């Protein structure tokens, strides 16, 4: 098991239309909680988990009792690229707004998300709710 199974990671996610994507893989851990903890204790894997702008995640587990590790885990974490129309509309809207209004909106967004969960943390909590035993 490695990051180049079925082609390079970048080639496997190229059709996803993501600005940024990362992959964590593991083998041999028996539960989702153990796997997630192992990733959190690894600087590189934890950096993937903590991507601030990630808004998409996929998790898979596969079992093969004929292998040394028995259970294999994969998680892909990504930030979707905005659709071309969304980018155009955002650029047009931003061009029409005075700089002060843009700064105020940015500050309001930061305040509203400061105490709330990010989309990725909500997904992590949801997945863990059903897979962490």
Short mmCIF file of N, CA and C in Angstrom, two decimals:
data_model
loop_
_atom_site.label_atom_id
_atom_site.label_comp_id
_atom_site.label_asym_id
_atom_site.label_seq_id
_atom_site.Cartn_x
_atom_site.Cartn_y
_atom_site.Cartn_z
N UNK A 1 0.85 -1.18 0.00
CA UNK A 1 0.00 0.00 0.00
C UNK A 1 0.89 1.24 0.00
N UNK A 2 0.63 2.13 -0.95
CA UNK A 2 1.37 3.38 -1.00
C UNK A 2 0.54 4.43 -1.72
N UNK A 3 1.06 5.64 -1.80
CA UNK A 3 0.33 6.76 -2.38
C UNK A 3 0.30 6.72 -3.90
N UNK A 4 0.96 5.73 -4.51
CA UNK A 4 1.00 5.65 -5.97
C UNK A 4 0.21 4.47 -6.52
N UNK A 5 -0.61 3.84 -5.70
CA UNK A 5 -1.45 2.74 -6.18
C UNK A 5 -2.41 3.28 -7.22
N UNK A 6 -2.54 2.61 -8.34
CA UNK A 6 -3.44 3.02 -9.43
C UNK A 6 -3.05 4.38 -10.00
N UNK A 7 -1.77 4.71 -9.98
CA UNK A 7 -1.30 5.98 -10.53
C UNK A 7 -0.97 6.96 -9.43
N UNK A 8 -0.33 8.04 -9.81
CA UNK A 8 0.05 9.05 -8.81
C UNK A 8 -1.20 9.66 -8.19
N UNK A 9 -1.04 10.15 -6.97
CA UNK A 9 -2.18 10.77 -6.29
C UNK A 9 -2.74 11.92 -7.12
N UNK A 10 -1.86 12.76 -7.64
CA UNK A 10 -2.33 13.92 -8.43
C UNK A 10 -3.12 13.47 -9.65
N UNK A 11 -2.72 12.38 -10.29
CA UNK A 11 -3.49 11.91 -11.45
C UNK A 11 -4.83 11.32 -11.03
N UNK A 12 -4.87 10.70 -9.85
CA UNK A 12 -6.13 10.12 -9.38
C UNK A 12 -7.15 11.17 -8.97
N UNK A 13 -6.71 12.33 -8.52
CA UNK A 13 -7.65 13.37 -8.09
C UNK A 13 -7.79 14.51 -9.10
N UNK A 14 -7.17 14.38 -10.24
CA UNK A 14 -7.19 15.47 -11.22
C UNK A 14 -8.60 15.80 -11.70
N UNK A 15 -9.49 14.85 -11.75
CA UNK A 15 -10.84 15.11 -12.24
C UNK A 15 -11.76 15.68 -11.15
N UNK A 16 -11.27 15.81 -9.95
CA UNK A 16 -12.09 16.28 -8.83
C UNK A 16 -12.27 17.78 -8.83
N UNK A 17 -11.44 18.51 -9.53
CA UNK A 17 -11.51 19.96 -9.58
C UNK A 17 -11.28 20.57 -8.19
N UNK A 18 -10.13 20.23 -7.61
CA UNK A 18 -9.79 20.74 -6.28
C UNK A 18 -8.61 21.69 -6.38
N UNK A 19 -8.65 22.74 -5.55
CA UNK A 19 -7.49 23.63 -5.46
C UNK A 19 -6.33 22.92 -4.77
N UNK A 20 -6.67 22.10 -3.78
CA UNK A 20 -5.66 21.41 -3.00
C UNK A 20 -6.27 20.11 -2.50
N UNK A 21 -5.48 19.06 -2.50
CA UNK A 21 -5.96 17.78 -1.99
C UNK A 21 -4.79 17.03 -1.37
N UNK A 22 -5.08 16.23 -0.36
CA UNK A 22 -4.07 15.44 0.32
C UNK A 22 -4.67 14.08 0.65
N UNK A 23 -3.79 13.13 0.88
CA UNK A 23 -4.23 11.77 1.15
C UNK A 23 -3.49 11.22 2.36
N UNK A 24 -4.24 10.62 3.27
CA UNK A 24 -3.65 9.88 4.38
C UNK A 24 -4.01 8.41 4.18
N UNK A 25 -3.03 7.54 4.34
CA UNK A 25 -3.29 6.10 4.26
C UNK A 25 -2.69 5.43 5.50
N UNK A 26 -3.25 4.30 5.84
CA UNK A 26 -2.76 3.54 6.99
C UNK A 26 -3.12 2.07 6.79
N UNK A 27 -2.41 1.23 7.51
CA UNK A 27 -2.69 -0.20 7.46
C UNK A 27 -2.41 -0.80 8.84
N UNK A 28 -3.24 -1.75 9.20
CA UNK A 28 -3.00 -2.50 10.43
C UNK A 28 -3.75 -2.02 11.65
N UNK A 29 -4.24 -0.81 11.66
CA UNK A 29 -5.03 -0.36 12.80
C UNK A 29 -6.42 -0.99 12.69
N UNK A 30 -7.01 -1.29 13.83
CA UNK A 30 -8.28 -2.03 13.81
C UNK A 30 -9.52 -1.15 13.80
N UNK A 31 -9.40 0.07 14.30
CA UNK A 31 -10.59 0.93 14.37
C UNK A 31 -10.31 2.28 13.73
N UNK A 32 -11.41 2.98 13.39
CA UNK A 32 -11.29 4.33 12.87
C UNK A 32 -10.61 5.24 13.89
N UNK A 33 -10.98 5.09 15.16
CA UNK A 33 -10.40 5.94 16.21
C UNK A 33 -8.89 5.75 16.30
N UNK A 34 -8.43 4.50 16.24
CA UNK A 34 -6.98 4.23 16.29
C UNK A 34 -6.27 4.83 15.08
N UNK A 35 -6.89 4.70 13.93
CA UNK A 35 -6.30 5.22 12.69
C UNK A 35 -6.21 6.74 12.75
N UNK A 36 -7.32 7.36 13.15
CA UNK A 36 -7.35 8.82 13.22
C UNK A 36 -6.33 9.33 14.23
N UNK A 37 -6.22 8.68 15.37
CA UNK A 37 -5.23 9.07 16.40
C UNK A 37 -3.81 8.94 15.85
N UNK A 38 -3.55 7.86 15.12
CA UNK A 38 -2.22 7.66 14.53
C UNK A 38 -1.90 8.82 13.57
N UNK A 39 -2.86 9.21 12.75
CA UNK A 39 -2.64 10.33 11.82
C UNK A 39 -2.41 11.63 12.59
N UNK A 40 -3.15 11.84 13.66
CA UNK A 40 -2.97 13.06 14.45
C UNK A 40 -1.58 13.12 15.09
N UNK A 41 -1.00 11.98 15.39
CA UNK A 41 0.32 11.94 16.02
C UNK A 41 1.47 11.97 15.01
N UNK A 42 1.16 12.01 13.74
CA UNK A 42 2.17 12.10 12.69
C UNK A 42 2.13 13.51 12.10
N UNK A 43 3.23 14.27 12.20
CA UNK A 43 3.19 15.66 11.72
C UNK A 43 2.67 15.83 10.29
N UNK A 44 3.12 15.00 9.38
CA UNK A 44 2.68 15.14 7.98
C UNK A 44 1.21 14.82 7.79
N UNK A 45 0.76 13.71 8.40
CA UNK A 45 -0.64 13.33 8.30
C UNK A 45 -1.54 14.35 9.01
N UNK A 46 -1.09 14.83 10.16
CA UNK A 46 -1.88 15.80 10.91
C UNK A 46 -2.00 17.12 10.14
N UNK A 47 -0.95 17.50 9.43
CA UNK A 47 -1.02 18.72 8.61
C UNK A 47 -2.13 18.56 7.56
N UNK A 48 -2.26 17.37 6.99
CA UNK A 48 -3.35 17.11 6.04
C UNK A 48 -4.70 17.25 6.72
N UNK A 49 -4.83 16.70 7.92
CA UNK A 49 -6.10 16.77 8.66
C UNK A 49 -6.49 18.20 8.99
N UNK A 50 -5.49 19.05 9.19
CA UNK A 50 -5.75 20.42 9.64
C UNK A 50 -5.81 21.45 8.52
N UNK A 51 -5.93 21.02 7.29
CA UNK A 51 -6.03 21.98 6.19
C UNK A 51 -7.19 22.92 6.45
N UNK A 52 -6.89 24.17 6.64
CA UNK A 52 -7.89 25.15 7.05
C UNK A 52 -9.00 25.35 6.03
N UNK A 53 -8.70 25.22 4.77
CA UNK A 53 -9.71 25.52 3.75
C UNK A 53 -10.37 24.28 3.17
N UNK A 54 -10.08 23.12 3.74
CA UNK A 54 -10.68 21.88 3.24
C UNK A 54 -12.19 21.93 3.43
N UNK A 55 -12.91 21.47 2.41
CA UNK A 55 -14.36 21.42 2.50
C UNK A 55 -14.93 20.10 2.01
N UNK A 56 -14.04 19.15 1.71
CA UNK A 56 -14.48 17.84 1.23
C UNK A 56 -13.57 16.77 1.82
N UNK A 57 -14.17 15.65 2.15
CA UNK A 57 -13.38 14.54 2.69
C UNK A 57 -14.03 13.22 2.27
N UNK A 58 -13.20 12.25 2.02
CA UNK A 58 -13.67 10.90 1.73
C UNK A 58 -12.85 9.91 2.53
N UNK A 59 -13.51 8.92 3.08
CA UNK A 59 -12.84 7.91 3.91
C UNK A 59 -13.21 6.53 3.38
N UNK A 60 -12.23 5.64 3.36
CA UNK A 60 -12.49 4.27 2.95
C UNK A 60 -11.70 3.31 3.83
N UNK A 61 -12.29 2.16 4.08
CA UNK A 61 -11.60 1.08 4.79
C UNK A 61 -11.83 -0.19 3.98
N UNK A 62 -10.78 -0.98 3.86
CA UNK A 62 -10.88 -2.25 3.15
C UNK A 62 -10.24 -3.35 4.00
N UNK A 63 -10.87 -4.49 4.02
CA UNK A 63 -10.36 -5.61 4.82
C UNK A 63 -9.95 -6.74 3.90
N UNK A 64 -8.77 -7.31 4.18
CA UNK A 64 -8.29 -8.50 3.47
C UNK A 64 -7.55 -9.36 4.48
N UNK A 65 -8.21 -10.41 4.94
CA UNK A 65 -7.62 -11.27 5.96
C UNK A 65 -6.43 -12.08 5.45
N UNK A 66 -6.22 -12.09 4.16
CA UNK A 66 -5.10 -12.84 3.58
C UNK A 66 -3.80 -12.02 3.57
N UNK A 67 -3.83 -10.82 4.10
CA UNK A 67 -2.66 -9.96 4.10
C UNK A 67 -2.12 -9.77 5.51
N UNK A 68 -0.93 -9.25 5.60
CA UNK A 68 -0.27 -9.01 6.89
C UNK A 68 -1.06 -8.03 7.76
N UNK A 69 -1.55 -6.95 7.17
CA UNK A 69 -2.17 -5.88 7.95
C UNK A 69 -3.68 -6.03 8.15
N UNK A 70 -4.32 -6.81 7.35
CA UNK A 70 -5.76 -7.10 7.44
C UNK A 70 -6.68 -5.93 7.07
N UNK A 71 -6.46 -4.75 7.66
CA UNK A 71 -7.34 -3.61 7.39
C UNK A 71 -6.51 -2.44 6.84
N UNK A 72 -7.03 -1.82 5.79
CA UNK A 72 -6.37 -0.71 5.12
C UNK A 72 -7.31 0.49 5.13
N UNK A 73 -6.75 1.67 5.39
CA UNK A 73 -7.53 2.90 5.51
C UNK A 73 -7.02 3.96 4.54
N UNK A 74 -7.92 4.76 4.02
CA UNK A 74 -7.53 5.90 3.18
C UNK A 74 -8.48 7.06 3.45
N UNK A 75 -7.91 8.25 3.45
CA UNK A 75 -8.71 9.48 3.61
C UNK A 75 -8.16 10.50 2.62
N UNK A 76 -9.06 11.08 1.86
CA UNK A 76 -8.69 12.17 0.96
C UNK A 76 -9.38 13.43 1.48
N UNK A 77 -8.60 14.48 1.62
CA UNK A 77 -9.07 15.74 2.16
C UNK A 77 -8.80 16.80 1.08
N UNK A 78 -9.82 17.58 0.74
CA UNK A 78 -9.63 18.52 -0.37
C UNK A 78 -10.37 19.83 -0.16
N UNK A 79 -9.88 20.81 -0.87
CA UNK A 79 -10.56 22.10 -0.99
C UNK A 79 -11.04 22.18 -2.43
N UNK A 80 -12.35 22.18 -2.61
CA UNK A 80 -12.89 22.24 -3.97
C UNK A 80 -12.56 23.57 -4.61
N UNK A 81 -12.25 23.53 -5.89
CA UNK A 81 -12.05 24.76 -6.65
C UNK A 81 -13.43 25.32 -6.98
N UNK A 82 -13.61 26.64 -6.88
CA UNK A 82 -14.91 27.20 -7.22
C UNK A 82 -15.17 27.04 -8.72
N UNK A 83 -16.43 26.90 -9.07
CA UNK A 83 -16.80 26.80 -10.47
C UNK A 83 -16.52 28.13 -11.15
N UNK A 84 -16.25 28.08 -12.44
CA UNK A 84 -15.85 29.28 -13.18
C UNK A 84 -16.86 30.42 -13.02
N UNK A 85 -18.15 30.11 -13.07
CA UNK A 85 -19.18 31.14 -12.92
C UNK A 85 -19.11 31.77 -11.54
N UNK A 86 -18.92 30.95 -10.48
CA UNK A 86 -18.82 31.48 -9.12
C UNK A 86 -17.64 32.44 -8.98
N UNK A 87 -16.53 32.11 -9.62
CA UNK A 87 -15.34 32.96 -9.58
C UNK A 87 -15.63 34.29 -10.25
N UNK A 88 -16.28 34.26 -11.41
CA UNK A 88 -16.61 35.49 -12.14
C UNK A 88 -17.54 36.37 -11.32
N UNK A 89 -18.60 35.78 -10.77
CA UNK A 89 -19.57 36.56 -9.98
C UNK A 89 -18.89 37.15 -8.76
N UNK A 90 -18.07 36.37 -8.08
CA UNK A 90 -17.36 36.88 -6.89
C UNK A 90 -16.44 38.03 -7.27
N UNK A 91 -15.75 37.91 -8.39
CA UNK A 91 -14.83 38.97 -8.83
C UNK A 91 -15.61 40.24 -9.18
N UNK A 92 -16.75 40.08 -9.84
CA UNK A 92 -17.56 41.24 -10.20
C UNK A 92 -18.12 41.92 -8.95
N UNK A 93 -18.58 41.12 -8.00
CA UNK A 93 -19.13 41.66 -6.76
C UNK A 93 -18.05 42.39 -5.98
N UNK A 94 -16.88 41.78 -5.88
CA UNK A 94 -15.78 42.39 -5.15
C UNK A 94 -15.35 43.71 -5.80
N UNK A 95 -15.36 43.76 -7.13
CA UNK A 95 -14.94 44.97 -7.84
C UNK A 95 -15.90 46.14 -7.56
N UNK A 96 -17.18 45.80 -7.29
CA UNK A 96 -18.18 46.85 -7.05
C UNK A 96 -18.20 47.33 -5.61
N UNK A 97 -17.68 46.53 -4.67
CA UNK A 97 -17.73 46.88 -3.25
C UNK A 97 -16.56 47.77 -2.87
N UNK A 98 -16.82 48.77 -2.04
CA UNK A 98 -15.69 49.57 -1.54
C UNK A 98 -14.82 48.70 -0.63
N UNK A 99 -13.56 49.05 -0.53
CA UNK A 99 -12.60 48.27 0.24
C UNK A 99 -13.03 48.11 1.69
N UNK A 100 -13.59 49.11 2.30
CA UNK A 100 -14.02 49.06 3.70
C UNK A 100 -15.09 47.99 3.87
N UNK A 101 -16.04 47.90 2.93
CA UNK A 101 -17.10 46.90 3.02
C UNK A 101 -16.53 45.49 2.92
N UNK A 102 -15.56 45.29 2.04
CA UNK A 102 -14.92 43.98 1.90
C UNK A 102 -14.21 43.61 3.20
N UNK A 103 -13.49 44.54 3.80
CA UNK A 103 -12.80 44.27 5.05
C UNK A 103 -13.79 43.93 6.16
N UNK A 104 -14.92 44.62 6.21
CA UNK A 104 -15.94 44.36 7.22
C UNK A 104 -16.52 42.96 7.05
N UNK A 105 -16.82 42.58 5.81
CA UNK A 105 -17.35 41.24 5.54
C UNK A 105 -16.36 40.17 5.97
N UNK A 106 -15.09 40.37 5.67
CA UNK A 106 -14.06 39.41 6.05
C UNK A 106 -14.00 39.26 7.56
N UNK A 107 -14.03 40.36 8.28
CA UNK A 107 -14.00 40.32 9.75
C UNK A 107 -15.24 39.62 10.29
N UNK A 108 -16.41 39.87 9.70
CA UNK A 108 -17.64 39.22 10.15
C UNK A 108 -17.57 37.71 9.93
N UNK A 109 -17.03 37.28 8.78
CA UNK A 109 -16.89 35.84 8.50
C UNK A 109 -15.97 35.19 9.52
N UNK A 110 -14.86 35.87 9.83
CA UNK A 110 -13.92 35.31 10.82
C UNK A 110 -14.60 35.17 12.18
N UNK A 111 -15.36 36.18 12.57
CA UNK A 111 -16.05 36.13 13.86
C UNK A 111 -17.09 35.02 13.88
N UNK A 112 -17.84 34.86 12.80
CA UNK A 112 -18.92 33.87 12.78
C UNK A 112 -18.38 32.44 12.77
N UNK A 113 -17.18 32.23 12.24
CA UNK A 113 -16.63 30.88 12.19
C UNK A 113 -15.64 30.59 13.31
N UNK A 114 -15.29 31.59 14.08
CA UNK A 114 -14.28 31.40 15.12
C UNK A 114 -14.70 30.35 16.13
N UNK A 115 -15.95 30.37 16.58
CA UNK A 115 -16.38 29.43 17.60
C UNK A 115 -17.10 28.22 17.04
N UNK A 116 -17.29 28.15 15.74
CA UNK A 116 -18.05 27.05 15.16
C UNK A 116 -17.13 26.03 14.50
N UNK A 117 -17.72 24.88 14.22
CA UNK A 117 -16.94 23.83 13.58
C UNK A 117 -16.74 24.16 12.09
N UNK A 118 -15.62 23.73 11.57
CA UNK A 118 -15.39 23.86 10.13
C UNK A 118 -16.10 22.71 9.45
N UNK A 119 -16.34 22.81 8.14
CA UNK A 119 -16.98 21.68 7.45
C UNK A 119 -16.21 20.38 7.63
N UNK A 120 -14.89 20.46 7.59
CA UNK A 120 -14.10 19.24 7.75
C UNK A 120 -14.24 18.66 9.15
N UNK A 121 -14.23 19.51 10.18
CA UNK A 121 -14.36 18.97 11.54
C UNK A 121 -15.74 18.36 11.74
N UNK A 122 -16.76 18.91 11.08
CA UNK A 122 -18.10 18.32 11.19
C UNK A 122 -18.10 16.92 10.57
N UNK A 123 -17.44 16.77 9.40
CA UNK A 123 -17.37 15.46 8.76
C UNK A 123 -16.57 14.49 9.61
N UNK A 124 -15.43 14.94 10.15
CA UNK A 124 -14.62 14.08 11.01
C UNK A 124 -15.44 13.59 12.19
N UNK A 125 -16.18 14.50 12.83
CA UNK A 125 -17.01 14.13 13.98
C UNK A 125 -18.11 13.16 13.57
N UNK A 126 -18.72 13.38 12.41
CA UNK A 126 -19.77 12.49 11.93
C UNK A 126 -19.21 11.09 11.67
N UNK A 127 -18.08 11.03 10.94
CA UNK A 127 -17.47 9.73 10.64
C UNK A 127 -17.08 9.03 11.94
N UNK A 128 -16.49 9.76 12.85
CA UNK A 128 -16.07 9.16 14.10
C UNK A 128 -17.26 8.67 14.92
N UNK A 129 -18.38 9.38 14.84
CA UNK A 129 -19.58 8.97 15.59
C UNK A 129 -19.97 7.56 15.23
N UNK A 130 -19.83 7.20 13.94
CA UNK A 130 -20.26 5.88 13.50
C UNK A 130 -19.14 4.83 13.45
N UNK A 131 -17.88 5.28 13.37
CA UNK A 131 -16.80 4.32 13.23
C UNK A 131 -15.91 4.21 14.47
N UNK A 132 -15.93 5.18 15.34
CA UNK A 132 -15.10 5.12 16.56
C UNK A 132 -15.82 4.28 17.59
N UNK A 133 -15.23 3.23 17.98
CA UNK A 133 -15.87 2.32 18.95
C UNK A 133 -15.07 2.29 20.22
#
